[in-house]
Amino acid sequence: MGGDRLENKTSVSVASWSSLNARMDNRFATAFVIACVLSLISTIYMAASIGTDFWYEYRSPVQENSSDLNKSIWDEFVSDEADEKTYNDALFRYNGTVGLWRRCITISKNMHWYSPPERTESFDAVTKCVSFTLTEQFMEKFVDPGNHNSGIDLLRTYLWRCQFLLPFVSLGLMCFGALIGLCACICRSLYPTIATGILHLLAGLCTLGSVSCYVAGIELLHQKLELPDNVSGEFGWSFCLACVSAPLQFMASALFIWAAHTNRKEYTLMKAYRVA
């Protein structure tokens, strides 16, 4: 009788431990899958944000591109020697958009520089873009934009460099975290995903830092170069993608860290329970 009772208790204990362990595995697996989905979405958003040219958009009246002045502005805009004031003046006048890599303006498709066409209600427009060179990305910003004798504005200089570099750091951290998560799946262990969570946390901080630097840089620029009359500016959808990416990274980080830490803790408790 004593042996049968002991055997029954052992069977019940094993069954209870197995049932609890299965519930734990399902809970952690669900959290892991949700975190992976959030991570994937934030990576896509961040990559799209980096690769598009709509971080900031200007809205201005349509220019007919019929004067020598307009031709001069266009020529200077595409010039390799264009300074900050030159290309920003063109952005203000020609419905410009700015990304991390390129600046674009919208001009008339058929440009009549010296003999203006007959005025019509609308103009066929085409968008022309010029890429920022690495030299321009790391070039110093001046206190008075375009005036090289006004001194270097260190704040705007480092804000520009940070807004350019931090998104790439963020994307790299997420890719490295995904690689660690893949290794965790192969090893059938959630514990290594705590490193993935930490990397996503750092990536979210980098994205948030990039967005903050961009906003501060734009505000400081507009204090130096005031927008002309009838010209307005607003943050574009590329900027919004970066803003959405940051909280997704933070949520993925929280789920990765929670799943790894709690799984490790409860696994230790279950191991002790099983031994007892």
PDB file of C-alpha atoms in Angstrom:
ATOM      1  CA  MET A   1       0.000   0.000   0.000  1.00  0.00           C
ATOM      2  CA  GLY A   2       2.781   2.419   0.903  1.00  0.00           C
ATOM      3  CA  GLY A   3       4.589   1.705  -2.371  1.00  0.00           C
ATOM      4  CA  ASP A   4       1.427   2.259  -4.429  1.00  0.00           C
ATOM      5  CA  ARG A   5       0.739   5.553  -2.640  1.00  0.00           C
ATOM      6  CA  LEU A   6       4.294   6.778  -3.247  1.00  0.00           C
ATOM      7  CA  GLU A   7       4.079   5.784  -6.906  1.00  0.00           C
ATOM      8  CA  ASN A   8       0.772   7.684  -7.280  1.00  0.00           C
ATOM      9  CA  LYS A   9       2.258  10.814  -5.693  1.00  0.00           C
ATOM     10  CA  THR A  10       5.255  10.627  -8.022  1.00  0.00           C
ATOM     11  CA  SER A  11       2.973  10.262 -11.067  1.00  0.00           C
ATOM     12  CA  VAL A  12       0.863  13.242  -9.995  1.00  0.00           C
ATOM     13  CA  SER A  13       3.970  15.345  -9.399  1.00  0.00           C
ATOM     14  CA  VAL A  14       5.416  14.507 -12.805  1.00  0.00           C
ATOM     15  CA  ALA A  15       2.079  15.212 -14.512  1.00  0.00           C
ATOM     16  CA  SER A  16       1.684  18.543 -12.691  1.00  0.00           C
ATOM     17  CA  TRP A  17       5.234  19.605 -13.551  1.00  0.00           C
ATOM     18  CA  SER A  18       4.757  18.647 -17.203  1.00  0.00           C
ATOM     19  CA  SER A  19       1.466  20.556 -17.425  1.00  0.00           C
ATOM     20  CA  LEU A  20       2.951  23.660 -15.799  1.00  0.00           C
ATOM     21  CA  ASN A  21       6.032  23.470 -17.963  1.00  0.00           C
ATOM     22  CA  ALA A  22       3.879  23.265 -21.113  1.00  0.00           C
ATOM     23  CA  ARG A  23       1.871  26.341 -20.059  1.00  0.00           C
ATOM     24  CA  MET A  24       5.126  28.217 -19.406  1.00  0.00           C
ATOM     25  CA  ASP A  25       6.526  27.245 -22.801  1.00  0.00           C
ATOM     26  CA  ASN A  26       3.372  28.432 -24.577  1.00  0.00           C
ATOM     27  CA  ARG A  27       3.398  31.756 -22.743  1.00  0.00           C
ATOM     28  CA  PHE A  28       7.066  32.464 -23.454  1.00  0.00           C
ATOM     29  CA  ALA A  29       6.773  31.277 -27.047  1.00  0.00           C
ATOM     30  CA  THR A  30       3.854  33.668 -27.610  1.00  0.00           C
ATOM     31  CA  ALA A  31       5.812  36.580 -26.157  1.00  0.00           C
ATOM     32  CA  PHE A  32       8.812  35.641 -28.298  1.00  0.00           C
ATOM     33  CA  VAL A  33       6.724  35.519 -31.502  1.00  0.00           C
ATOM     34  CA  ILE A  34       5.085  38.884 -30.769  1.00  0.00           C
ATOM     35  CA  ALA A  35       8.497  40.418 -30.074  1.00  0.00           C
ATOM     36  CA  CYS A  36       9.827  39.041 -33.362  1.00  0.00           C
ATOM     37  CA  VAL A  37       6.895  40.521 -35.286  1.00  0.00           C
ATOM     38  CA  LEU A  38       7.396  43.921 -33.631  1.00  0.00           C
ATOM     39  CA  SER A  39      11.100  43.737 -34.384  1.00  0.00           C
ATOM     40  CA  LEU A  40      10.466  42.917 -38.044  1.00  0.00           C
ATOM     41  CA  ILE A  41       7.971  45.765 -38.443  1.00  0.00           C
ATOM     42  CA  SER A  42      10.301  48.274 -36.781  1.00  0.00           C
ATOM     43  CA  THR A  43      13.198  47.123 -38.992  1.00  0.00           C
ATOM     44  CA  ILE A  44      11.106  47.609 -42.145  1.00  0.00           C
ATOM     45  CA  TYR A  45       9.952  51.040 -40.968  1.00  0.00           C
ATOM     46  CA  MET A  46      13.494  52.103 -40.100  1.00  0.00           C
ATOM     47  CA  ALA A  47      14.921  50.886 -43.410  1.00  0.00           C
ATOM     48  CA  ALA A  48      12.154  52.668 -45.348  1.00  0.00           C
ATOM     49  CA  SER A  49      12.745  55.828 -43.345  1.00  0.00           C
ATOM     50  CA  ILE A  50      16.467  55.815 -44.095  1.00  0.00           C
ATOM     51  CA  GLY A  51      15.969  55.148 -47.786  1.00  0.00           C
ATOM     52  CA  THR A  52      13.307  57.768 -48.562  1.00  0.00           C
ATOM     53  CA  ASP A  53      13.466  61.547 -48.992  1.00  0.00           C
ATOM     54  CA  PHE A  54      10.499  62.816 -47.000  1.00  0.00           C
ATOM     55  CA  TRP A  55      11.844  63.610 -43.565  1.00  0.00           C
ATOM     56  CA  TYR A  56      10.873  67.246 -44.067  1.00  0.00           C
ATOM     57  CA  GLU A  57       8.718  68.845 -46.774  1.00  0.00           C
ATOM     58  CA  TYR A  58       8.276  72.445 -47.876  1.00  0.00           C
ATOM     59  CA  ARG A  59       5.142  73.829 -49.527  1.00  0.00           C
ATOM     60  CA  SER A  60       5.551  76.894 -51.735  1.00  0.00           C
ATOM     61  CA  PRO A  61       3.702  78.569 -54.645  1.00  0.00           C
ATOM     62  CA  VAL A  62       4.368  77.054 -58.073  1.00  0.00           C
ATOM     63  CA  GLN A  63       7.414  78.554 -59.784  1.00  0.00           C
ATOM     64  CA  GLU A  64       7.363  78.900 -63.569  1.00  0.00           C
ATOM     65  CA  ASN A  65      11.167  78.596 -63.924  1.00  0.00           C
ATOM     66  CA  SER A  66      11.181  81.327 -66.557  1.00  0.00           C
ATOM     67  CA  SER A  67      13.769  83.737 -65.191  1.00  0.00           C
ATOM     68  CA  ASP A  68      17.542  83.898 -65.069  1.00  0.00           C
ATOM     69  CA  LEU A  69      17.315  83.913 -61.278  1.00  0.00           C
ATOM     70  CA  ASN A  70      15.465  80.593 -61.210  1.00  0.00           C
ATOM     71  CA  LYS A  71      18.003  79.055 -63.601  1.00  0.00           C
ATOM     72  CA  SER A  72      20.838  80.248 -61.389  1.00  0.00           C
ATOM     73  CA  ILE A  73      19.210  78.734 -58.295  1.00  0.00           C
ATOM     74  CA  TRP A  74      18.774  75.393 -60.058  1.00  0.00           C
ATOM     75  CA  ASP A  75      22.371  75.344 -61.300  1.00  0.00           C
ATOM     76  CA  GLU A  76      23.667  76.098 -57.820  1.00  0.00           C
ATOM     77  CA  PHE A  77      21.378  73.479 -56.277  1.00  0.00           C
ATOM     78  CA  VAL A  78      22.927  70.679 -58.350  1.00  0.00           C
ATOM     79  CA  SER A  79      26.460  72.032 -57.986  1.00  0.00           C
ATOM     80  CA  ASP A  80      28.944  70.058 -55.902  1.00  0.00           C
ATOM     81  CA  GLU A  81      29.937  73.325 -54.242  1.00  0.00           C
ATOM     82  CA  ALA A  82      26.427  74.270 -53.104  1.00  0.00           C
ATOM     83  CA  ASP A  83      26.488  75.484 -49.509  1.00  0.00           C
ATOM     84  CA  GLU A  84      23.767  75.113 -46.890  1.00  0.00           C
ATOM     85  CA  LYS A  85      22.095  78.444 -47.619  1.00  0.00           C
ATOM     86  CA  THR A  86      22.108  77.894 -51.387  1.00  0.00           C
ATOM     87  CA  TYR A  87      20.338  74.554 -51.440  1.00  0.00           C
ATOM     88  CA  ASN A  88      17.946  75.552 -48.651  1.00  0.00           C
ATOM     89  CA  ASP A  89      16.857  78.619 -50.639  1.00  0.00           C
ATOM     90  CA  ALA A  90      16.053  76.291 -53.541  1.00  0.00           C
ATOM     91  CA  LEU A  91      14.174  73.918 -51.230  1.00  0.00           C
ATOM     92  CA  PHE A  92      12.084  76.840 -49.967  1.00  0.00           C
ATOM     93  CA  ARG A  93      11.210  78.064 -53.478  1.00  0.00           C
ATOM     94  CA  TYR A  94      10.586  74.759 -55.254  1.00  0.00           C
ATOM     95  CA  ASN A  95       8.527  72.575 -52.888  1.00  0.00           C
ATOM     96  CA  GLY A  96      11.622  70.814 -51.611  1.00  0.00           C
ATOM     97  CA  THR A  97      11.863  67.610 -49.627  1.00  0.00           C
ATOM     98  CA  VAL A  98      14.828  66.491 -47.545  1.00  0.00           C
ATOM     99  CA  GLY A  99      15.912  63.013 -46.474  1.00  0.00           C
ATOM    100  CA  LEU A 100      18.987  61.695 -44.718  1.00  0.00           C
ATOM    101  CA  TRP A 101      20.729  61.046 -48.027  1.00  0.00           C
ATOM    102  CA  ARG A 102      19.158  63.330 -50.618  1.00  0.00           C
ATOM    103  CA  ARG A 103      17.501  66.686 -51.186  1.00  0.00           C
ATOM    104  CA  CYS A 104      14.831  67.135 -53.863  1.00  0.00           C
ATOM    105  CA  ILE A 105      12.981  69.996 -55.539  1.00  0.00           C
ATOM    106  CA  THR A 106       9.959  70.029 -57.840  1.00  0.00           C
ATOM    107  CA  ILE A 107      10.385  72.008 -61.063  1.00  0.00           C
ATOM    108  CA  SER A 108       8.573  72.477 -64.337  1.00  0.00           C
ATOM    109  CA  LYS A 109       9.087  69.600 -66.756  1.00  0.00           C
ATOM    110  CA  ASN A 110       9.658  71.942 -69.716  1.00  0.00           C
ATOM    111  CA  MET A 111      11.926  74.690 -68.444  1.00  0.00           C
ATOM    112  CA  HIS A 112      11.878  77.904 -70.451  1.00  0.00           C
ATOM    113  CA  TRP A 113      14.704  79.857 -68.941  1.00  0.00           C
ATOM    114  CA  TYR A 114      14.896  82.818 -71.327  1.00  0.00           C
ATOM    115  CA  SER A 115      11.575  82.934 -73.156  1.00  0.00           C
ATOM    116  CA  PRO A 116       8.642  82.411 -70.794  1.00  0.00           C
ATOM    117  CA  PRO A 117       5.796  80.300 -72.153  1.00  0.00           C
ATOM    118  CA  GLU A 118       2.241  81.460 -72.211  1.00  0.00           C
ATOM    119  CA  ARG A 119       0.811  81.250 -68.731  1.00  0.00           C
ATOM    120  CA  THR A 120      -1.449  78.282 -68.095  1.00  0.00           C
ATOM    121  CA  GLU A 121      -3.396  77.160 -65.069  1.00  0.00           C
ATOM    122  CA  SER A 122      -1.006  74.317 -64.251  1.00  0.00           C
ATOM    123  CA  PHE A 123       2.514  73.192 -65.029  1.00  0.00           C
ATOM    124  CA  ASP A 124       3.847  69.702 -65.647  1.00  0.00           C
ATOM    125  CA  ALA A 125       6.164  69.149 -62.707  1.00  0.00           C
ATOM    126  CA  VAL A 126       9.023  66.728 -62.195  1.00  0.00           C
ATOM    127  CA  THR A 127      11.043  66.008 -59.080  1.00  0.00           C
ATOM    128  CA  LYS A 128      14.809  66.324 -59.291  1.00  0.00           C
ATOM    129  CA  CYS A 129      17.033  65.017 -56.496  1.00  0.00           C
ATOM    130  CA  VAL A 130      20.663  65.505 -55.517  1.00  0.00           C
ATOM    131  CA  SER A 131      22.457  63.192 -53.075  1.00  0.00           C
ATOM    132  CA  PHE A 132      24.399  64.491 -50.108  1.00  0.00           C
ATOM    133  CA  THR A 133      28.034  63.456 -50.414  1.00  0.00           C
ATOM    134  CA  LEU A 134      29.897  62.078 -47.408  1.00  0.00           C
ATOM    135  CA  THR A 135      31.852  65.313 -47.347  1.00  0.00           C
ATOM    136  CA  GLU A 136      28.608  67.274 -47.041  1.00  0.00           C
ATOM    137  CA  GLN A 137      27.324  64.936 -44.343  1.00  0.00           C
ATOM    138  CA  PHE A 138      30.358  65.635 -42.144  1.00  0.00           C
ATOM    139  CA  MET A 139      30.870  69.256 -43.180  1.00  0.00           C
ATOM    140  CA  GLU A 140      30.801  71.905 -40.464  1.00  0.00           C
ATOM    141  CA  LYS A 141      27.712  74.089 -40.133  1.00  0.00           C
ATOM    142  CA  PHE A 142      28.249  77.821 -39.743  1.00  0.00           C
ATOM    143  CA  VAL A 143      26.642  80.263 -37.344  1.00  0.00           C
ATOM    144  CA  ASP A 144      25.384  82.215 -40.357  1.00  0.00           C
ATOM    145  CA  PRO A 145      24.546  79.567 -43.010  1.00  0.00           C
ATOM    146  CA  GLY A 146      26.533  80.171 -46.176  1.00  0.00           C
ATOM    147  CA  ASN A 147      28.933  82.594 -44.490  1.00  0.00           C
ATOM    148  CA  HIS A 148      32.208  80.771 -43.921  1.00  0.00           C
ATOM    149  CA  ASN A 149      33.595  83.663 -41.906  1.00  0.00           C
ATOM    150  CA  SER A 150      30.866  83.557 -39.252  1.00  0.00           C
ATOM    151  CA  GLY A 151      32.406  80.691 -37.287  1.00  0.00           C
ATOM    152  CA  ILE A 152      31.461  77.054 -36.825  1.00  0.00           C
ATOM    153  CA  ASP A 153      28.160  76.216 -35.138  1.00  0.00           C
ATOM    154  CA  LEU A 154      29.191  73.114 -33.169  1.00  0.00           C
ATOM    155  CA  LEU A 155      25.680  72.316 -31.956  1.00  0.00           C
ATOM    156  CA  ARG A 156      24.139  72.163 -35.431  1.00  0.00           C
ATOM    157  CA  THR A 157      27.224  70.376 -36.791  1.00  0.00           C
ATOM    158  CA  TYR A 158      26.982  67.488 -34.336  1.00  0.00           C
ATOM    159  CA  LEU A 159      23.189  67.341 -34.491  1.00  0.00           C
ATOM    160  CA  TRP A 160      23.462  66.819 -38.268  1.00  0.00           C
ATOM    161  CA  ARG A 161      26.100  64.118 -37.889  1.00  0.00           C
ATOM    162  CA  CYS A 162      24.100  62.300 -35.218  1.00  0.00           C
ATOM    163  CA  GLN A 163      20.858  62.379 -37.234  1.00  0.00           C
ATOM    164  CA  PHE A 164      22.776  60.794 -40.122  1.00  0.00           C
ATOM    165  CA  LEU A 165      24.722  58.129 -38.179  1.00  0.00           C
ATOM    166  CA  LEU A 166      22.296  57.015 -35.459  1.00  0.00           C
ATOM    167  CA  PRO A 167      19.674  55.444 -37.792  1.00  0.00           C
ATOM    168  CA  PHE A 168      22.353  53.197 -39.289  1.00  0.00           C
ATOM    169  CA  VAL A 169      23.562  52.231 -35.816  1.00  0.00           C
ATOM    170  CA  SER A 170      19.969  51.431 -34.848  1.00  0.00           C
ATOM    171  CA  LEU A 171      19.447  49.272 -37.932  1.00  0.00           C
ATOM    172  CA  GLY A 172      22.729  47.456 -37.339  1.00  0.00           C
ATOM    173  CA  LEU A 173      21.860  46.712 -33.708  1.00  0.00           C
ATOM    174  CA  MET A 174      18.498  45.241 -34.703  1.00  0.00           C
ATOM    175  CA  CYS A 175      20.090  43.032 -37.362  1.00  0.00           C
ATOM    176  CA  PHE A 176      22.686  41.795 -34.866  1.00  0.00           C
ATOM    177  CA  GLY A 177      19.920  41.162 -32.341  1.00  0.00           C
ATOM    178  CA  ALA A 178      17.989  39.163 -34.946  1.00  0.00           C
ATOM    179  CA  LEU A 179      21.073  37.016 -35.510  1.00  0.00           C
ATOM    180  CA  ILE A 180      21.309  36.274 -31.784  1.00  0.00           C
ATOM    181  CA  GLY A 181      17.588  35.462 -31.704  1.00  0.00           C
ATOM    182  CA  LEU A 182      18.066  33.020 -34.583  1.00  0.00           C
ATOM    183  CA  CYS A 183      20.859  31.328 -32.660  1.00  0.00           C
ATOM    184  CA  ALA A 184      18.556  31.101 -29.636  1.00  0.00           C
ATOM    185  CA  CYS A 185      15.929  29.329 -31.745  1.00  0.00           C
ATOM    186  CA  ILE A 186      18.512  26.883 -33.047  1.00  0.00           C
ATOM    187  CA  CYS A 187      19.692  26.180 -29.493  1.00  0.00           C
ATOM    188  CA  ARG A 188      16.050  25.899 -28.326  1.00  0.00           C
ATOM    189  CA  SER A 189      16.709  28.300 -25.483  1.00  0.00           C
ATOM    190  CA  LEU A 190      15.138  31.644 -24.671  1.00  0.00           C
ATOM    191  CA  TYR A 191      17.945  32.768 -22.378  1.00  0.00           C
ATOM    192  CA  PRO A 192      20.213  34.207 -25.143  1.00  0.00           C
ATOM    193  CA  THR A 193      17.333  36.442 -26.230  1.00  0.00           C
ATOM    194  CA  ILE A 194      18.069  38.713 -23.268  1.00  0.00           C
ATOM    195  CA  ALA A 195      20.966  39.988 -25.392  1.00  0.00           C
ATOM    196  CA  THR A 196      18.517  40.526 -28.261  1.00  0.00           C
ATOM    197  CA  GLY A 197      16.314  42.549 -25.920  1.00  0.00           C
ATOM    198  CA  ILE A 198      19.224  44.713 -24.788  1.00  0.00           C
ATOM    199  CA  LEU A 199      20.283  45.349 -28.399  1.00  0.00           C
ATOM    200  CA  HIS A 200      16.721  46.366 -29.302  1.00  0.00           C
ATOM    201  CA  LEU A 201      16.671  48.707 -26.324  1.00  0.00           C
ATOM    202  CA  LEU A 202      19.874  50.358 -27.547  1.00  0.00           C
ATOM    203  CA  ALA A 203      18.444  50.491 -31.082  1.00  0.00           C
ATOM    204  CA  GLY A 204      15.326  52.241 -29.795  1.00  0.00           C
ATOM    205  CA  LEU A 205      17.467  54.797 -27.958  1.00  0.00           C
ATOM    206  CA  CYS A 206      19.459  55.430 -31.147  1.00  0.00           C
ATOM    207  CA  THR A 207      16.274  55.900 -33.178  1.00  0.00           C
ATOM    208  CA  LEU A 208      14.827  58.227 -30.562  1.00  0.00           C
ATOM    209  CA  GLY A 209      18.107  60.139 -30.495  1.00  0.00           C
ATOM    210  CA  SER A 210      18.107  60.464 -34.278  1.00  0.00           C
ATOM    211  CA  VAL A 211      14.552  61.805 -34.330  1.00  0.00           C
ATOM    212  CA  SER A 212      15.329  64.272 -31.536  1.00  0.00           C
ATOM    213  CA  CYS A 213      18.488  65.481 -33.283  1.00  0.00           C
ATOM    214  CA  TYR A 214      16.574  65.982 -36.533  1.00  0.00           C
ATOM    215  CA  VAL A 215      13.823  68.021 -34.885  1.00  0.00           C
ATOM    216  CA  ALA A 216      16.357  70.166 -33.022  1.00  0.00           C
ATOM    217  CA  GLY A 217      18.415  70.664 -36.189  1.00  0.00           C
ATOM    218  CA  ILE A 218      15.411  71.781 -38.249  1.00  0.00           C
ATOM    219  CA  GLU A 219      14.281  74.219 -35.565  1.00  0.00           C
ATOM    220  CA  LEU A 220      17.755  75.739 -35.294  1.00  0.00           C
ATOM    221  CA  LEU A 221      18.042  75.987 -39.081  1.00  0.00           C
ATOM    222  CA  HIS A 222      14.741  77.847 -39.347  1.00  0.00           C
ATOM    223  CA  GLN A 223      15.925  80.265 -36.702  1.00  0.00           C
ATOM    224  CA  LYS A 224      18.922  81.044 -38.914  1.00  0.00           C
ATOM    225  CA  LEU A 225      17.039  80.970 -42.245  1.00  0.00           C
ATOM    226  CA  GLU A 226      13.456  82.140 -41.868  1.00  0.00           C
ATOM    227  CA  LEU A 227      10.920  80.701 -44.289  1.00  0.00           C
ATOM    228  CA  PRO A 228       9.780  83.145 -46.996  1.00  0.00           C
ATOM    229  CA  ASP A 229       6.193  84.350 -47.164  1.00  0.00           C
ATOM    230  CA  ASN A 230       3.689  81.787 -48.475  1.00  0.00           C
ATOM    231  CA  VAL A 231       6.124  78.961 -47.714  1.00  0.00           C
ATOM    232  CA  SER A 232       5.347  76.389 -45.038  1.00  0.00           C
ATOM    233  CA  GLY A 233       7.166  73.327 -43.784  1.00  0.00           C
ATOM    234  CA  GLU A 234       6.159  70.096 -42.086  1.00  0.00           C
ATOM    235  CA  PHE A 235       7.671  66.781 -41.121  1.00  0.00           C
ATOM    236  CA  GLY A 236       7.078  64.119 -43.750  1.00  0.00           C
ATOM    237  CA  TRP A 237       6.082  60.469 -43.660  1.00  0.00           C
ATOM    238  CA  SER A 238       9.692  59.232 -43.625  1.00  0.00           C
ATOM    239  CA  PHE A 239      10.161  61.066 -40.342  1.00  0.00           C
ATOM    240  CA  CYS A 240       6.907  59.568 -39.029  1.00  0.00           C
ATOM    241  CA  LEU A 241       8.131  56.043 -39.842  1.00  0.00           C
ATOM    242  CA  ALA A 242      11.211  56.654 -37.707  1.00  0.00           C
ATOM    243  CA  CYS A 243       9.018  57.988 -34.892  1.00  0.00           C
ATOM    244  CA  VAL A 244       6.840  54.854 -35.008  1.00  0.00           C
ATOM    245  CA  SER A 245       9.853  52.560 -35.199  1.00  0.00           C
ATOM    246  CA  ALA A 246      11.249  53.695 -31.828  1.00  0.00           C
ATOM    247  CA  PRO A 247       8.323  52.560 -29.591  1.00  0.00           C
ATOM    248  CA  LEU A 248       8.097  49.282 -31.530  1.00  0.00           C
ATOM    249  CA  GLN A 249      11.740  48.646 -30.716  1.00  0.00           C
ATOM    250  CA  PHE A 250      11.132  49.407 -27.041  1.00  0.00           C
ATOM    251  CA  MET A 251       8.132  47.047 -26.906  1.00  0.00           C
ATOM    252  CA  ALA A 252      10.074  44.261 -28.636  1.00  0.00           C
ATOM    253  CA  SER A 253      12.946  44.820 -26.207  1.00  0.00           C
ATOM    254  CA  ALA A 254      10.653  44.555 -23.188  1.00  0.00           C
ATOM    255  CA  LEU A 255       9.114  41.297 -24.445  1.00  0.00           C
ATOM    256  CA  PHE A 256      12.490  39.732 -25.274  1.00  0.00           C
ATOM    257  CA  ILE A 257      13.958  40.595 -21.875  1.00  0.00           C
ATOM    258  CA  TRP A 258      10.820  39.541 -19.975  1.00  0.00           C
ATOM    259  CA  ALA A 259      10.581  36.201 -21.773  1.00  0.00           C
ATOM    260  CA  ALA A 260      14.272  35.393 -21.288  1.00  0.00           C
ATOM    261  CA  HIS A 261      14.490  36.500 -17.656  1.00  0.00           C
ATOM    262  CA  THR A 262      11.202  34.975 -16.493  1.00  0.00           C
ATOM    263  CA  ASN A 263      11.815  31.735 -18.363  1.00  0.00           C
ATOM    264  CA  ARG A 264      15.203  31.367 -16.716  1.00  0.00           C
ATOM    265  CA  LYS A 265      13.801  32.143 -13.273  1.00  0.00           C
ATOM    266  CA  GLU A 266      10.857  29.744 -13.519  1.00  0.00           C
ATOM    267  CA  TYR A 267      13.009  27.054 -15.081  1.00  0.00           C
ATOM    268  CA  THR A 268      15.222  27.207 -11.982  1.00  0.00           C
ATOM    269  CA  LEU A 269      12.166  26.946  -9.715  1.00  0.00           C
ATOM    270  CA  MET A 270      10.771  24.002 -11.674  1.00  0.00           C
ATOM    271  CA  LYS A 271      14.129  22.273 -11.532  1.00  0.00           C
ATOM    272  CA  ALA A 272      14.214  22.672  -7.772  1.00  0.00           C
ATOM    273  CA  TYR A 273      10.595  21.454  -7.552  1.00  0.00           C
ATOM    274  CA  ARG A 274      11.403  18.425  -9.659  1.00  0.00           C
ATOM    275  CA  VAL A 275      14.387  17.508  -7.474  1.00  0.00           C
ATOM    276  CA  ALA A 276      12.244  17.874  -4.358  1.00  0.00           C
TER     277      ALA A 276
END
